[in-house]
């Protein structure tokens, strides 16, 4: 059992001393002993309890002086023989008032604490059988000044009398109240509330309000008011005396903060300071205790019939220690107001002729003793009750012991409770994973590698949905070995061993793995707060995440960002890899979503497991998440390139999956994209081109020169398709791309490599349209590729010459080589419109024949007319197209130079349409001038009417009709003076000023 206290006799009466000990009081280094003779003996304690030992820690702070007399535990300082004429039944002090209170001859006496002389006998206490004293600090409600208030409660049969001291002054006010039955014991619950043990029950008395509350409890604790309970409920006090029995004495003691214990006979009740039951079970006492007490943090019970002192945990009620103390009859624990709550463990036990002092062991030693004996729940409970300052590392010890308990639960196959406890204390993932066989934990496992065989056997029997097809598992596997005492399991005690015999496999392994998943997911969440996806430590991790949370992820107890970053990354890899193994063993369908988020799984393990399971699609997702793109694309090519669909991975057949994967790669990986885009292009060019032409940011930001070079190497038609996409749809104005597209277009026209005339026509149409619309290619280079003798290139050559500004040569091709008058006229129209566009407005003098200066520049129509009428040899004049040009566009050409081109042999009749057009154009200009002049005169008249007459203004107050009314009250808007007989000025906005 636990050895929390050791008993040491400090006072022993000799045989010739016939005195008996009736009461005792310890304070400071003084020990007062009241005898049955009425004498008071004063002892000095030579071996005070060391403060550091009291606190359960090592020695620290200032050393207290110790008596030089080390041979005796106490020295008798003096004996006050006439302290009382009768036996001294009770002793207590009011330190602030420097008085000693005693109970003798059923009176309460007041003595001086220094001289022990009698100061006063409280006459009102005649017949007193018990008293209780408490001292507390209260703040004055009006001033807020704290003061020490001590209260003395005296029990006289049914009456309760109260005295009080404020600081050191005795209050003149004495309270008195009467209860329903005789009072047997008094115990202060708080500074203002008192527990009174009656003959048949307990009551809670509020000394400030005089309110009395009945406490209802089991058995002899008390039932409803006026009822007796317990095994002696049928016999009164007189009846029990007649039978030679003693009525059970009501006992009460304070426990932790806000808790109390009531005990009568073998019945107990835990209550709070309001008298409400805490709902705990009763203490399993076989014999009623003689006295109860509380020495932090233990519950004390003195069994006088057995001559033993019992120590129990007040939370679990477990018996932790039994100390034999022959003939012990009383228990003295210093009241909390005299010493700190944890200093109460220096309590005393006394018999008629001996006093034992109980000395506590170091708290850390007590915890170690409980752990060594395997009483982990008691150790955890004790740690929960102790203050942090009393232990070297309370949080660390609690965590360590809970992990030990969790391992015990794990060894007992109570996996859910075990993993829940591991999660509660944030156990290092490495320790938890080490409890599993290598099939789940890999190299981190602390178990025998033979477990892997049985586990793999179990995994092979399960279906694709993770549910085992077998109804059982092999029972004759190798015995489970205990975890090695290494860095993975150094937090567990050596006595903690896994259960021998049956290995962890079959249903047990499946159940344990199911619970492990939740723990690993929780660990992953913590890892994401600390590590970025690349495995580096986040810059703000130490500021946002508490260091204890980071340390909980590692086996070591401290964390250094510089030294432990690699270890943290290894732990993250272990967690994710183990989670992956768990998913593959229990529920393989959950493995896929794991790969689609950031993870630190070991690629080798994942590759091996997924290939074994035939989950190639998940393997591709994993490679993508780990940025192992080459491996993923090689796998896709393996299953997608063959013409026959693969039975192992039908979803990967064909180029679709590869194209989608390539579309998701960033532009920086252009070399890898081009390398693996070749086979999809050859297999399905339209689908393969989606890698470069998809409506996505990645496709649009790919480096275009290497893409163009790559596509040209496969098929020039693909290069044309790509160039048309980036030029027409993405509006790329790069001259090199425009020039390259022109070169390919011209080369296609020259090669005559077309399957049909329709295809040639389409190609030629695209070529001509691009030559017309683009201005970013070099025309002289394009002209060099256009042969003068190839009929298919005539029009293209004309367009290039036009772009170079050589309109006569372009018209020469339209007129003499193509012999297409309509295209020649259309060409002139386009050039004329371009020259007369809003960017180059024409002057009024250039608009018609009414003003036809000789030095006017010839228009494009003049050039075309000259080619029709004066062609170079061997061509002949073309009168029909020439007359058509004169009829349609004669007004746009200078008359003098135009008439000079017309030969004399041409009849005037043929020029009728030309002259009609000229006349019609001149009339149009004259009429237009008249209309403009009329409109301008109308505008001028309207403006003049507005200025002179105010037409159009509101109220007609304008022009000569404008007026301003000056009244007697009107003032100047500038100087604010009243208008008088002086001259005024009226502004255009009708404001009058002086």
Short mmCIF file of N, CA, C and O in Angstrom, two decimals, residues 7 23 105 278 330 359 425 460 544 605 716 722 815 833 838 847 863 902 937:
data_model
loop_
_atom_site.label_atom_id
_atom_site.label_comp_id
_atom_site.label_asym_id
_atom_site.label_seq_id
_atom_site.Cartn_x
_atom_site.Cartn_y
_atom_site.Cartn_z
N UNK A 7 4.19 7.49 11.22
CA UNK A 7 3.83 7.91 12.58
C UNK A 7 5.08 7.93 13.45
O UNK A 7 5.86 6.96 13.48
N UNK A 23 -6.91 16.41 25.73
CA UNK A 23 -6.99 17.30 24.56
C UNK A 23 -5.60 17.74 24.18
O UNK A 23 -4.66 17.66 24.99
N UNK A 105 -15.27 21.24 32.71
CA UNK A 105 -16.38 21.25 33.66
C UNK A 105 -17.63 21.86 33.02
O UNK A 105 -18.37 22.61 33.66
N UNK A 278 -23.46 16.18 -2.83
CA UNK A 278 -22.62 16.15 -4.02
C UNK A 278 -22.87 14.89 -4.85
O UNK A 278 -22.25 14.73 -5.91
N UNK A 330 -8.12 9.95 19.56
CA UNK A 330 -8.44 11.29 19.08
C UNK A 330 -7.55 11.65 17.89
O UNK A 330 -6.44 11.13 17.74
N UNK A 359 4.10 12.44 9.79
CA UNK A 359 4.97 13.16 8.86
C UNK A 359 4.75 12.63 7.45
O UNK A 359 4.81 11.42 7.21
N UNK A 425 -4.66 13.66 -23.72
CA UNK A 425 -3.38 14.18 -23.20
C UNK A 425 -2.44 14.60 -24.31
O UNK A 425 -1.29 14.95 -24.04
N UNK A 460 -5.42 -9.35 -46.83
CA UNK A 460 -5.65 -10.02 -48.11
C UNK A 460 -7.03 -10.64 -48.18
O UNK A 460 -7.56 -10.89 -49.25
N UNK A 544 1.44 31.74 -32.95
CA UNK A 544 0.02 31.37 -32.92
C UNK A 544 -0.19 30.08 -32.12
O UNK A 544 -1.11 30.00 -31.30
N UNK A 605 5.92 3.84 -49.72
CA UNK A 605 4.88 3.04 -49.08
C UNK A 605 3.57 3.14 -49.85
O UNK A 605 2.89 2.14 -50.10
N UNK A 716 2.71 20.55 -89.02
CA UNK A 716 2.58 21.98 -89.24
C UNK A 716 1.14 22.45 -89.09
O UNK A 716 0.90 23.61 -88.75
N UNK A 722 -2.37 26.33 -83.48
CA UNK A 722 -1.92 27.01 -82.26
C UNK A 722 -1.68 28.49 -82.51
O UNK A 722 -2.07 29.35 -81.69
N UNK A 815 -5.47 44.25 -112.38
CA UNK A 815 -5.97 44.61 -113.71
C UNK A 815 -5.46 43.65 -114.78
O UNK A 815 -6.24 43.15 -115.62
N UNK A 833 -11.00 55.27 -98.89
CA UNK A 833 -11.61 55.44 -97.56
C UNK A 833 -10.56 55.55 -96.47
O UNK A 833 -10.74 56.29 -95.50
N UNK A 838 -11.38 59.86 -90.79
CA UNK A 838 -11.38 61.00 -89.87
C UNK A 838 -9.99 61.38 -89.39
O UNK A 838 -9.75 62.50 -88.98
N UNK A 847 -13.28 69.15 -102.16
CA UNK A 847 -14.48 68.35 -102.17
C UNK A 847 -15.19 68.30 -103.52
O UNK A 847 -16.09 67.52 -103.69
N UNK A 863 -4.92 56.54 -110.66
CA UNK A 863 -3.92 55.50 -111.00
C UNK A 863 -4.58 54.36 -111.73
O UNK A 863 -4.04 53.85 -112.74
N UNK A 902 -8.00 61.01 -121.09
CA UNK A 902 -8.98 60.47 -122.03
C UNK A 902 -8.47 60.72 -123.45
O UNK A 902 -8.17 61.87 -123.83
N UNK A 937 -27.96 80.88 -90.34
CA UNK A 937 -28.72 82.13 -90.14
C UNK A 937 -29.85 81.92 -89.13
O UNK A 937 -30.14 82.79 -88.32
#
